[in-house]
Structure formats: structure tokens, C-alpha cells
């Protein structure tokens, strides 16, 4: 069956005439993308038929230093790291140290999900396929926006407190924490930390010599991007995410020159070396990673026709106008990245950016794929900009209405008894937060993730809003208080105000109760 699949792919490739995109056209698209979406720096690579056609930088790594981006500039690739985690597990499968369908508790006996059946049935495959039953980004506040003093052990312990939103293996909901746990499986099965395994077993053989599995392990940071976020109408450099807790899900720093080697190996079914004489992982393992595991809803594929969309092991698999697209994206604050592969024509596309506009990398990658696949679509930069503005306008209306009500309460000096709300509140997995009164203003402070600190304002009735001190978060949230018979707050839940808030601010999964004083 596998050989028949390869024959069909080869036959399909021979029936099309594919043209390489002109570098001048790509330059124009990237320059317009940077200007349109306010992105200071981008690196692009194109791999075709086992060779790097282009690896090039545009713009600057940092708006203050004005250092130029080039093919060796290091970017955090965020969730594009997940494919490295699955490859590491695949290597262990080849070595017969694990199997994809081994139970997680074989390697992590203390692993515990929300009920005993799920705990006992949860496999390594389940860690990788976003079908746990937990909601989108559930528990990400243990790692986001900085994770502070949470550890992988905390995640293993606390994940049992996250409530499911669907049946086990029933629906797709993207998850980061389970990849962190997958990293722990790698360590326990191999005796090497996730970072050591990735660097020695994947990066070193592929000669990804300037890359590292984590920011803290980079030997040279002189040619590294700074993360940028549009805040209050201007572009700001923000604090870099450096917490190693996130490494197995999103830790890798690399360049287009180095990442191209990884893409070539993927397109060659795990082979590498000058004469493809070496095998990083077997073809059987590679086939498993690119086999559909979880069905996804078919959305956000415009302007392309899509007949199926699934998640494999660390890769998203989709039909794009009759062509198999293997891809992933990644995002950290101030950084978004994308990797796309079309195996039938041996094409790989990499777009790395130092700002957080996903529309920017899509504008570039869509233009490249159109050229190679012979599509003729309108200008992607303009189309994606218009789509984004519509979403932003809708989101702004929601947030503006909330803040208008808050401002009205401030102007009319609507009074609340702040003593009814101050105190320490505890969530089972996130820990304690403190609500205090500082100079007449209610303040929210997370004990374990102290960057989540902000001022609390009355919205209406027993609903308040928290305005984070760090304005680059774009994640202000509603607080819904419950009160006891004496009118004192004893419990609250939360929800992001804007529908565009990053899903890793999973306030909706929090459930705080006031601690006994």
C-alpha cells in the first residue's frame, strides 16, 4: 500500500508543470507584507527537490539596533517545535524503546487525567493528537505568558483538575501541555532531557549547527531577532519568552538555513546526508507521523478548496486544491512562524517573522505555493489585510463597548465596597491570586505567574474587568463574581473580553474560590 501511494504521488507530480517563483516577485511580496502588517523582520526559505532554492532575510531583527535579517538569523519557531518532539519519539519507536500506543502511565506512573478510564487508556499517540477531551489551550496559563515557577512536574500533577469539554478522542482541541508531558516521556524512556535529545539526535546529525532546543542553550545570540508587538498604535519590543517549561511544545530557536535541512529530511522520508545514505527515522515512522489521526473542521482555507483537514503526529495535514499539504504554525508573544511541505512536488516553504501577525506569513507562503502549484489568485497581501481588519473591527466593537461602560462608571463615581472582594482566591491548577486595594483601586496579582498583574474595574452588577499592566498581552478579561449572603465575594470565574485574545490565555478554565482567612 505504501509503495502504491508513492507511485501515485510520483505520477501526479509528472502531470503538472511547476514554475519557480521569481525572486524579484517574492521580494516585492515580502516588502509589501512587512509594510502592510507592520512586521520589522522576516526570513523566507524555499526547498525544492532536495535543494535550498532560496534562504533569505528581509528587514531588521530589532527596530532599535536595525541589524539586518539574513538566512542565519535565529527565530523562535514556537509550535513548529512539536514536529521535532514527535520525531524524537519516532526515533525511540525505531529503537523499540517505546511504541506509539504505549500507555503514558507506563513511563509516568503519576500521570492522571480527569477520570480513571482516560488516565488508564491515555497513550503516547494521544499526547500528540489534540483529542484529549480538554478544551482549546486548556491549562496554558501554567506556561503562559511566562509560566514563572510552574514546572513539568506541576503540569503532570495539575492536568487532572482541568475539566473536559468533549469526549475522550471525540474532538480536536489544540493542546500544548500534553506536548510538555511528551517531552517528559522522551526523558524517561531515553535517559536524556528533551533538549539534549533534540540537539544530539536530530540537530547534530542534520548539521543544524547554529540552532538550539531552547533559548537558554544558544551558544551565540548576536544574530537573533527581538519579539515585537503593536501596542497602543506603535510597535514595541517586548520581553522575550525564555521559560524552559515550554520547550517540548515550543522551545526551538533556529534559522531558515538550518531549518531547511530539517524540511529536506522530512521530504526525503527521514533520509539525510550527501547521498541520502543516513536515516534519521524510518520510513514507517515517517509515514505514521504523516497519517491522519484527528479530524479537524474545514475552516480558514480561503481561497483554496479543501476536502479534508486532519492532524497527524506533530503536523497538520490538509487537501489544498487536490494537493496534500503538510504544515504547522507557531506563535509566541511577538513571534509567529510557518512551515509548509508539498511532498508530491518535493516543495518546502518556511516563513519566520518577528511580529505576531499570522496574516503576514500566510500572505508570503500563499504567494509561493500559488507559483509552484500553478494557482492564479488575487493579491494575498491585500486579501488577508482586509480579512484581518474585519475581524479586528468586530473585536474592537466588543471591547470598546465594555470599556465605555467602565468609563461611565468611573465618571459617575459608581461606588462599590472593595472590602467585599479583597482577599486570596485559589484555583486548583493555577494556584493563588490576590485581590487587594491599592490607593482605592482593586488590584489582581497572580502568585505563581506575577506578570498577570492588573487593575480591576466595575463593569456591571457583580461583573468586573481586569486591565493588565502589560498592555502587549492584548488579553484583558472579565471577572464574574459570586457573593455570599453578606454580599462578600467568595468565588469567581473569568473570560477574555476580545474574541481575538490568544487562546493560551485560557481564563475560561479557571475556577477561583476564596480561601479561608
Coordinates of C-alpha atoms in Angstrom, one line a residue:
X1 CA 0.0 0.0 0.0
X2 CA 2.8 2.4 0.9
X3 CA 4.6 1.7 -2.5
X4 CA 1.3 2.3 -4.3
X5 CA 1.0 5.7 -2.5
X6 CA 4.5 6.7 -3.6
X7 CA 3.8 5.7 -7.2
X8 CA 0.6 7.7 -7.3
X9 CA 2.4 10.8 -5.9
X10 CA 5.2 10.5 -8.4
X11 CA 2.6 10.2 -11.2
X12 CA 0.8 13.2 -10.1
X13 CA 3.9 15.2 -9.9
X14 CA 4.8 14.3 -13.5
X15 CA 1.4 15.6 -14.8
X16 CA 2.0 19.2 -13.7
X17 CA 4.4 21.9 -14.8
X18 CA 5.7 23.8 -11.8
X19 CA 7.3 27.2 -12.1
X20 CA 9.7 28.6 -9.6
X21 CA 8.7 31.9 -8.1
X22 CA 10.9 34.8 -9.4
X23 CA 13.0 36.3 -6.6
X24 CA 12.0 39.8 -7.6
X25 CA 8.3 38.9 -7.2
X26 CA 9.0 37.3 -3.8
X27 CA 11.0 40.4 -2.7
X28 CA 8.1 42.6 -3.6
X29 CA 5.5 40.5 -1.8
X30 CA 7.7 40.3 1.4
X31 CA 8.4 44.1 1.4
X32 CA 4.7 44.8 1.0
X33 CA 3.8 42.3 3.7
X34 CA 6.2 43.9 6.2
X35 CA 4.8 47.4 5.4
X36 CA 1.1 46.3 5.4
X37 CA 1.3 44.2 8.6
X38 CA 4.0 46.3 10.4
X39 CA 6.5 43.4 10.6
X40 CA 10.1 44.6 11.1
X41 CA 11.8 41.4 10.0
X42 CA 11.1 38.2 8.0
X43 CA 13.2 35.3 6.8
X44 CA 12.0 33.0 4.0
X45 CA 13.3 29.7 2.7
X46 CA 12.1 27.6 -0.3
X47 CA 13.2 24.0 -0.7
X48 CA 12.7 22.2 -4.0
X49 CA 13.7 18.7 -5.0
X50 CA 16.1 18.3 -2.1
X51 CA 17.9 21.6 -2.6
X52 CA 17.6 25.1 -1.0
X53 CA 16.3 27.3 -3.8
X54 CA 16.2 30.4 -1.5
X55 CA 17.1 31.3 2.1
X56 CA 16.9 35.0 2.6
X57 CA 16.3 37.6 5.2
X58 CA 14.3 40.9 4.9
X59 CA 14.1 43.9 7.2
X60 CA 15.7 44.1 10.6
X61 CA 16.0 41.8 13.6
X62 CA 15.3 44.6 16.0
X63 CA 13.8 48.1 15.4
X64 CA 16.3 49.6 17.9
X65 CA 19.6 48.1 16.6
X66 CA 18.5 47.9 12.9
X67 CA 20.5 44.8 12.4
X68 CA 19.6 43.1 9.1
X69 CA 17.9 39.8 8.9
X70 CA 19.7 37.1 6.9
X71 CA 19.5 33.3 6.4
X72 CA 21.4 32.7 9.6
X73 CA 19.2 34.9 11.8
X74 CA 17.7 32.9 14.7
X75 CA 14.0 32.9 15.4
X76 CA 11.9 31.1 18.0
X77 CA 9.8 28.8 15.9
X78 CA 7.4 28.1 18.7
X79 CA 4.9 25.2 17.9
X80 CA 6.9 24.2 14.8
X81 CA 9.0 22.5 17.6
X82 CA 6.2 20.0 18.1
X83 CA 7.3 18.0 14.9
X84 CA 10.7 17.7 16.5
X85 CA 9.1 16.2 19.6
X86 CA 7.2 13.6 17.5
X87 CA 10.4 12.8 15.5
X88 CA 12.2 12.2 18.8
X89 CA 9.5 9.8 19.9
X90 CA 9.7 8.2 16.4
X91 CA 13.4 7.6 16.9
X92 CA 12.6 5.9 20.2
X93 CA 9.9 3.8 18.4
X94 CA 12.6 2.7 15.8
X95 CA 14.8 1.7 18.7
X96 CA 12.0 -0.3 20.3
X97 CA 12.2 1.7 23.5
X98 CA 8.6 2.8 23.2
X99 CA 5.5 2.2 21.0
X100 CA 3.1 4.9 19.8
X101 CA 0.2 3.2 21.6
X102 CA 2.0 2.6 24.9
X103 CA 0.1 3.9 27.9
X104 CA 1.6 7.1 29.3
X105 CA 1.4 5.7 32.8
X106 CA 4.0 3.1 31.8
X107 CA 6.5 5.9 31.7
X108 CA 4.9 8.5 34.0
X109 CA 3.1 6.5 36.7
X110 CA 1.9 9.7 38.4
X111 CA 0.2 10.9 35.2
X112 CA -3.5 11.5 35.9
X113 CA -6.3 12.9 33.8
X114 CA -9.8 13.9 34.8
X115 CA -11.1 10.3 35.2
X116 CA -9.6 6.9 35.8
X117 CA -10.7 5.5 32.4
X118 CA -9.0 8.3 30.5
X119 CA -5.9 8.1 32.7
X120 CA -5.5 4.3 32.1
X121 CA -6.2 4.5 28.4
X122 CA -4.2 7.6 27.5
X123 CA -1.4 6.7 25.1
X124 CA 1.7 8.4 23.7
X125 CA -0.2 8.9 20.5
X126 CA -2.9 10.7 22.5
X127 CA -0.3 13.2 23.8
X128 CA 0.4 14.3 20.2
X129 CA -3.0 14.5 18.5
X130 CA -5.1 17.1 20.3
X131 CA -8.0 14.8 21.1
X132 CA -7.8 14.5 24.9
X133 CA -11.3 16.0 25.5
X134 CA -9.7 19.1 27.1
X135 CA -10.6 22.5 25.7
X136 CA -8.6 24.7 23.4
X137 CA -5.4 25.6 25.2
X138 CA -6.6 24.2 28.5
X139 CA -4.2 24.9 31.3
X140 CA -1.9 27.1 29.2
X141 CA -1.8 29.7 31.9
X142 CA 0.7 27.4 33.7
X143 CA 3.1 28.2 30.8
X144 CA 1.8 31.5 29.5
X145 CA 2.6 34.4 29.4
X146 CA 5.7 33.3 31.2
X147 CA 4.9 30.3 33.4
X148 CA 7.2 31.7 36.1
X149 CA 7.6 29.0 38.7
X150 CA 5.5 26.2 37.2
X151 CA 7.4 23.0 36.2
X152 CA 6.7 20.0 34.1
X153 CA 6.0 18.1 37.3
X154 CA 3.3 20.7 38.2
X155 CA 1.7 20.2 34.8
X156 CA 1.7 16.4 35.3
X157 CA 0.1 16.9 38.7
X158 CA -2.4 19.6 37.8
X159 CA -3.7 18.4 34.5
X160 CA -6.1 16.2 36.4
X161 CA -8.0 19.3 37.5
X162 CA -8.8 20.5 34.0
X163 CA -12.4 19.7 33.1
X164 CA -13.1 18.1 29.7
X165 CA -15.3 19.9 27.1
X166 CA -15.8 16.9 24.9
X167 CA -15.4 13.1 24.9
X168 CA -12.1 11.4 25.0
X169 CA -10.8 11.1 21.4
X170 CA -14.0 12.7 20.1
X171 CA -13.0 16.2 19.0
X172 CA -10.0 18.3 18.1
X173 CA -8.9 20.9 20.5
X174 CA -5.3 22.2 20.2
X175 CA -3.2 21.5 23.3
X176 CA 0.3 22.5 24.5
X177 CA 0.5 20.9 27.9
X178 CA 0.4 17.3 26.6
X179 CA 3.4 18.0 24.4
X180 CA 5.3 19.1 27.5
X181 CA 4.3 15.8 29.0
X182 CA 5.5 14.1 25.8
X183 CA 8.9 15.7 26.5
X184 CA 8.9 14.0 29.8
X185 CA 8.2 10.6 28.2
X186 CA 11.3 11.2 26.0
X187 CA 13.4 11.9 29.0
X188 CA 12.2 8.8 31.0
X189 CA 12.5 6.5 28.0
X190 CA 15.8 7.7 26.7
X191 CA 17.6 9.0 29.9
X192 CA 18.3 12.3 28.0
X193 CA 16.4 15.5 28.6
X194 CA 14.2 16.7 25.8
X195 CA 16.7 19.4 24.9
X196 CA 19.7 17.0 24.9
X197 CA 17.8 14.5 22.8
X198 CA 16.7 17.1 20.2
X199 CA 20.2 18.6 19.9
X200 CA 22.2 15.4 19.8
X201 CA 19.8 13.1 17.9
X202 CA 18.3 15.5 15.4
X203 CA 20.1 18.8 15.2
X204 CA 23.7 17.4 15.3
X205 CA 23.2 14.8 12.6
X206 CA 21.4 17.3 10.3
X207 CA 24.2 19.8 10.9
X208 CA 21.8 22.4 12.3
X209 CA 24.9 23.9 13.9
X210 CA 23.6 27.3 14.9
X211 CA 20.3 26.1 16.3
X212 CA 19.3 25.1 19.9
X213 CA 16.4 23.4 21.5
X214 CA 15.8 26.3 23.8
X215 CA 16.7 30.0 24.0
X216 CA 18.9 29.4 27.1
X217 CA 21.0 26.9 25.2
X218 CA 22.0 29.1 22.3
X219 CA 25.8 29.5 22.1
X220 CA 25.7 32.7 20.1
X221 CA 22.8 35.2 20.3
X222 CA 24.3 38.0 18.3
X223 CA 22.2 37.3 15.2
X224 CA 18.8 36.7 16.9
X225 CA 15.5 38.5 16.4
X226 CA 13.8 40.5 19.1
X227 CA 10.0 39.9 19.5
X228 CA 7.8 42.9 18.5
X229 CA 4.1 43.6 19.3
X230 CA 1.9 46.5 18.1
X231 CA 0.8 48.2 21.3
X232 CA -1.3 51.4 21.6
X233 CA -0.6 52.3 18.0
X234 CA 3.1 51.7 17.9
X235 CA 5.5 48.8 17.6
X236 CA 7.2 47.8 20.8
X237 CA 10.0 45.3 21.6
X238 CA 8.7 43.1 24.4
X239 CA 10.3 40.8 26.9
X240 CA 11.4 37.5 25.2
X241 CA 9.7 34.3 26.3
X242 CA 12.5 32.2 27.8
X243 CA 10.9 29.7 30.2
X244 CA 12.2 26.2 29.6
X245 CA 8.9 24.7 30.7
X246 CA 7.5 25.2 27.2
X247 CA 10.5 23.7 25.3
X248 CA 9.0 20.4 24.2
X249 CA 6.0 22.3 22.7
X250 CA 7.6 25.5 21.5
X251 CA 11.2 25.9 22.5
X252 CA 13.4 25.7 19.5
X253 CA 15.5 28.6 18.1
X254 CA 16.7 28.2 14.5
X255 CA 17.2 29.9 11.2
X256 CA 16.0 29.4 7.6
X257 CA 19.4 28.0 6.7
X258 CA 19.2 25.4 9.4
X259 CA 15.5 24.7 9.3
X260 CA 15.8 24.0 5.6
X261 CA 17.9 20.9 6.4
X262 CA 15.0 19.6 8.6
X263 CA 12.5 20.2 5.9
X264 CA 14.6 18.4 3.3
X265 CA 14.9 15.4 5.6
X266 CA 11.1 15.4 6.1
X267 CA 10.5 15.5 2.4
X268 CA 13.0 12.6 2.0
X269 CA 11.1 10.4 4.4
X270 CA 13.8 10.7 7.1
X271 CA 16.9 10.4 4.9
X272 CA 19.8 12.8 5.1
X273 CA 23.4 13.1 4.0
X274 CA 25.0 14.0 0.7
X275 CA 23.9 10.8 -0.9
X276 CA 20.8 10.2 1.4
X277 CA 22.8 7.4 3.0
X278 CA 21.6 8.1 6.5
X279 CA 18.2 7.6 8.1
X280 CA 17.1 9.9 11.0
X281 CA 14.0 7.9 11.5
X282 CA 12.5 5.0 9.5
X283 CA 10.1 5.5 6.6
X284 CA 7.5 3.6 8.6
X285 CA 7.8 6.1 11.5
X286 CA 7.6 9.0 9.0
X287 CA 4.5 7.5 7.4
X288 CA 2.9 7.3 10.8
X289 CA 3.7 11.0 11.5
X290 CA 2.0 12.0 8.3
X291 CA -1.0 9.7 8.7
X292 CA -4.3 11.4 9.8
X293 CA -5.1 10.9 13.4
X294 CA -7.7 13.5 14.4
X295 CA -10.3 15.1 12.1
X296 CA -10.4 18.9 12.0
X297 CA -13.2 21.1 10.9
X298 CA -12.6 22.6 7.4
X299 CA -12.2 26.3 8.1
X300 CA -9.9 29.2 7.2
X301 CA -8.6 27.7 4.0
X302 CA -9.7 30.5 1.7
X303 CA -9.1 31.0 -1.2
X304 CA -8.3 27.3 -1.6
X305 CA -10.6 24.4 -1.9
X306 CA -10.2 21.8 0.9
X307 CA -11.7 18.3 1.0
X308 CA -10.1 17.2 4.3
X309 CA -8.2 18.6 7.2
X310 CA -6.6 16.5 9.9
X311 CA -3.9 16.4 12.4
X312 CA -1.2 13.7 12.3
X313 CA 1.7 13.5 14.8
X314 CA 3.1 17.0 15.1
X315 CA 1.9 18.0 11.7
X316 CA -1.4 19.3 10.2
X317 CA -2.5 17.5 7.0
X318 CA -4.9 19.1 4.5
X319 CA -6.0 19.0 0.9
X320 CA -5.2 22.2 -1.0
X321 CA -6.9 22.1 -4.4
X322 CA -6.1 18.4 -4.7
X323 CA -2.6 18.5 -3.3
X324 CA -1.5 17.2 0.1
X325 CA -0.2 20.0 2.3
X326 CA 1.8 19.1 5.4
X327 CA 2.2 22.1 7.6
X328 CA 2.4 23.7 11.0
X329 CA 2.5 27.2 12.5
X330 CA 3.9 28.5 15.7
X331 CA 3.4 31.6 17.9
X332 CA 5.0 33.2 20.9
X333 CA 4.5 36.8 22.0
X334 CA 6.0 38.9 19.2
X335 CA 6.9 35.9 17.0
X336 CA 5.0 33.8 14.5
X337 CA 6.3 31.2 12.1
X338 CA 5.1 28.7 9.5
X339 CA 6.4 25.6 7.8
X340 CA 4.6 24.1 4.8
X341 CA 5.5 21.0 2.7
X342 CA 4.0 19.6 -0.5
X343 CA 5.5 16.1 -0.7
X344 CA 4.1 15.3 -4.2
X345 CA 6.3 18.0 -5.8
X346 CA 9.1 18.0 -3.1
X347 CA 8.4 21.6 -2.1
X348 CA 9.0 23.1 1.3
X349 CA 8.2 26.7 2.4
X350 CA 9.5 28.4 5.6
X351 CA 8.4 31.8 6.8
X352 CA 9.7 33.2 10.1
X353 CA 8.7 36.6 11.5
X354 CA 9.5 38.8 14.5
X355 CA 6.0 40.1 14.9
X356 CA 2.8 38.2 15.7
X357 CA 0.7 38.7 12.6
X358 CA -0.3 35.3 11.2
X359 CA -1.7 37.1 8.1
X360 CA 1.8 38.2 7.3
X361 CA 3.3 34.7 6.9
X362 CA 0.2 33.4 5.1
X363 CA 0.5 36.2 2.5
X364 CA 4.0 35.1 1.7
X365 CA 3.5 31.3 1.8
X366 CA 0.3 31.5 -0.2
X367 CA 2.1 33.5 -2.9
X368 CA 4.9 30.9 -3.1
X369 CA 2.5 28.0 -3.2
X370 CA 0.5 29.6 -6.0
X371 CA 3.6 30.0 -8.1
X372 CA 4.7 26.4 -7.7
X373 CA 1.2 24.8 -8.0
X374 CA 0.1 27.0 -10.9
X375 CA -2.8 28.7 -9.0
X376 CA -3.9 32.2 -10.0
X377 CA -5.4 34.0 -7.1
X378 CA -5.8 37.7 -6.2
X379 CA -3.1 39.5 -4.2
X380 CA -2.9 37.7 -0.9
X381 CA -1.4 40.7 0.9
X382 CA -4.5 42.8 0.2
X383 CA -7.0 40.0 0.7
X384 CA -5.6 38.9 4.1
X385 CA -5.3 42.5 5.3
X386 CA -9.0 43.1 4.5
X387 CA -10.0 39.9 6.3
X388 CA -7.9 40.8 9.3
X389 CA -9.3 44.3 9.5
X390 CA -12.9 42.9 9.5
X391 CA -12.1 40.7 12.4
X392 CA -10.3 43.4 14.3
X393 CA -13.2 45.9 13.8
X394 CA -15.6 43.3 15.1
X395 CA -13.4 42.6 18.1
X396 CA -12.8 46.3 18.7
X397 CA -16.6 46.9 18.9
X398 CA -16.9 44.3 21.7
X399 CA -14.0 45.7 23.7
X400 CA -15.0 49.3 23.1
X401 CA -18.5 48.7 24.4
X402 CA -17.1 47.1 27.6
X403 CA -14.6 49.9 28.3
X404 CA -17.2 52.6 27.5
X405 CA -19.3 51.1 30.3
X406 CA -16.3 51.0 32.7
X407 CA -15.5 54.7 31.9
X408 CA -19.1 55.6 32.5
X409 CA -18.9 54.0 36.0
X410 CA -15.7 55.9 36.7
X411 CA -17.2 59.3 35.5
X412 CA -20.4 58.8 37.6
X413 CA -18.3 57.5 40.5
X414 CA -20.4 54.5 40.9
X415 CA -19.4 53.1 44.2
X416 CA -18.6 49.6 45.2
X417 CA -17.4 48.2 48.6
X418 CA -13.9 47.0 47.7
X419 CA -13.7 45.2 51.0
X420 CA -16.3 42.7 49.7
X421 CA -13.8 41.5 47.1
X422 CA -10.3 41.7 48.5
X423 CA -8.6 38.5 49.7
X424 CA -6.8 35.4 48.4
X425 CA -8.6 33.2 45.9
X426 CA -7.4 29.7 44.8
X427 CA -7.8 27.7 41.6
X428 CA -6.8 24.0 41.8
X429 CA -4.3 24.1 38.9
X430 CA -3.3 27.7 38.7
X431 CA -2.8 28.4 42.4
X432 CA -3.5 31.6 44.3
X433 CA -4.2 35.1 43.2
X434 CA -4.6 38.1 45.5
X435 CA -7.1 40.8 45.1
X436 CA -6.1 43.9 47.1
X437 CA -7.0 47.5 47.4
X438 CA -4.1 49.8 46.5
X439 CA -4.8 53.5 46.8
X440 CA -8.5 53.0 46.1
X441 CA -8.1 50.7 43.1
X442 CA -8.7 46.9 43.2
X443 CA -5.6 45.0 42.0
X444 CA -5.2 41.5 40.7
X445 CA -1.9 39.7 41.3
X446 CA -1.1 36.1 40.4
X447 CA 1.2 34.5 42.9
X448 CA 2.8 31.9 40.6
X449 CA 2.6 33.9 37.3
X450 CA 3.3 37.5 38.5
X451 CA 3.3 39.1 35.0
X452 CA -0.5 38.6 35.3
X453 CA -1.0 41.7 37.4
X454 CA -3.5 44.4 36.7
X455 CA -6.2 46.8 37.9
X456 CA -9.8 45.7 38.4
X457 CA -12.8 48.0 37.4
X458 CA -16.5 47.6 37.8
X459 CA -18.3 46.7 34.6
X460 CA -21.9 46.0 35.8
X461 CA -23.6 44.2 38.6
X462 CA -21.1 41.6 40.0
X463 CA -19.0 41.6 36.8
X464 CA -15.7 43.4 36.7
X465 CA -12.8 43.7 34.2
X466 CA -9.1 43.3 34.8
X467 CA -6.8 45.6 32.7
X468 CA -3.4 44.0 32.7
X469 CA -0.4 46.3 33.4
X470 CA 1.4 44.8 30.4
X471 CA -0.5 46.2 27.5
X472 CA 1.2 44.0 25.0
X473 CA -0.8 41.0 26.2
X474 CA -4.0 42.1 24.4
X475 CA -5.8 39.9 26.9
X476 CA -8.0 42.0 29.2
X477 CA -10.6 39.8 30.9
X478 CA -14.0 39.8 32.5
X479 CA -14.3 38.6 36.2
X480 CA -17.7 37.2 37.2
X481 CA -18.1 37.3 41.0
X482 CA -20.4 35.2 43.1
X483 CA -21.2 36.6 46.6
X484 CA -22.4 35.1 49.8
X485 CA -25.5 36.2 51.8
X486 CA -23.5 39.2 53.2
X487 CA -22.6 40.4 49.8
X488 CA -18.9 39.3 50.0
X489 CA -17.2 37.8 47.0
X490 CA -16.5 34.1 47.6
X491 CA -16.0 32.8 44.1
X492 CA -15.3 34.0 40.6
X493 CA -14.7 32.8 37.0
X494 CA -13.1 34.7 34.1
X495 CA -13.3 35.1 30.4
X496 CA -11.3 37.1 27.8
X497 CA -13.1 40.2 26.6
X498 CA -11.9 40.1 23.0
X499 CA -12.6 37.1 20.7
X500 CA -9.1 37.7 19.2
X501 CA -7.3 37.1 22.6
X502 CA -4.7 34.3 22.1
X503 CA -6.2 31.0 23.2
X504 CA -3.3 30.4 25.6
X505 CA -4.9 32.9 27.9
X506 CA -7.4 30.3 28.9
X507 CA -9.1 32.3 31.6
X508 CA -12.3 30.3 31.0
X509 CA -10.7 27.3 32.5
X510 CA -10.1 29.0 35.9
X511 CA -12.4 28.5 38.8
X512 CA -11.4 30.5 41.9
X513 CA -12.7 30.1 45.4
X514 CA -11.9 32.4 48.3
X515 CA -9.5 30.9 50.8
X516 CA -10.5 30.8 54.5
X517 CA -9.0 33.8 56.2

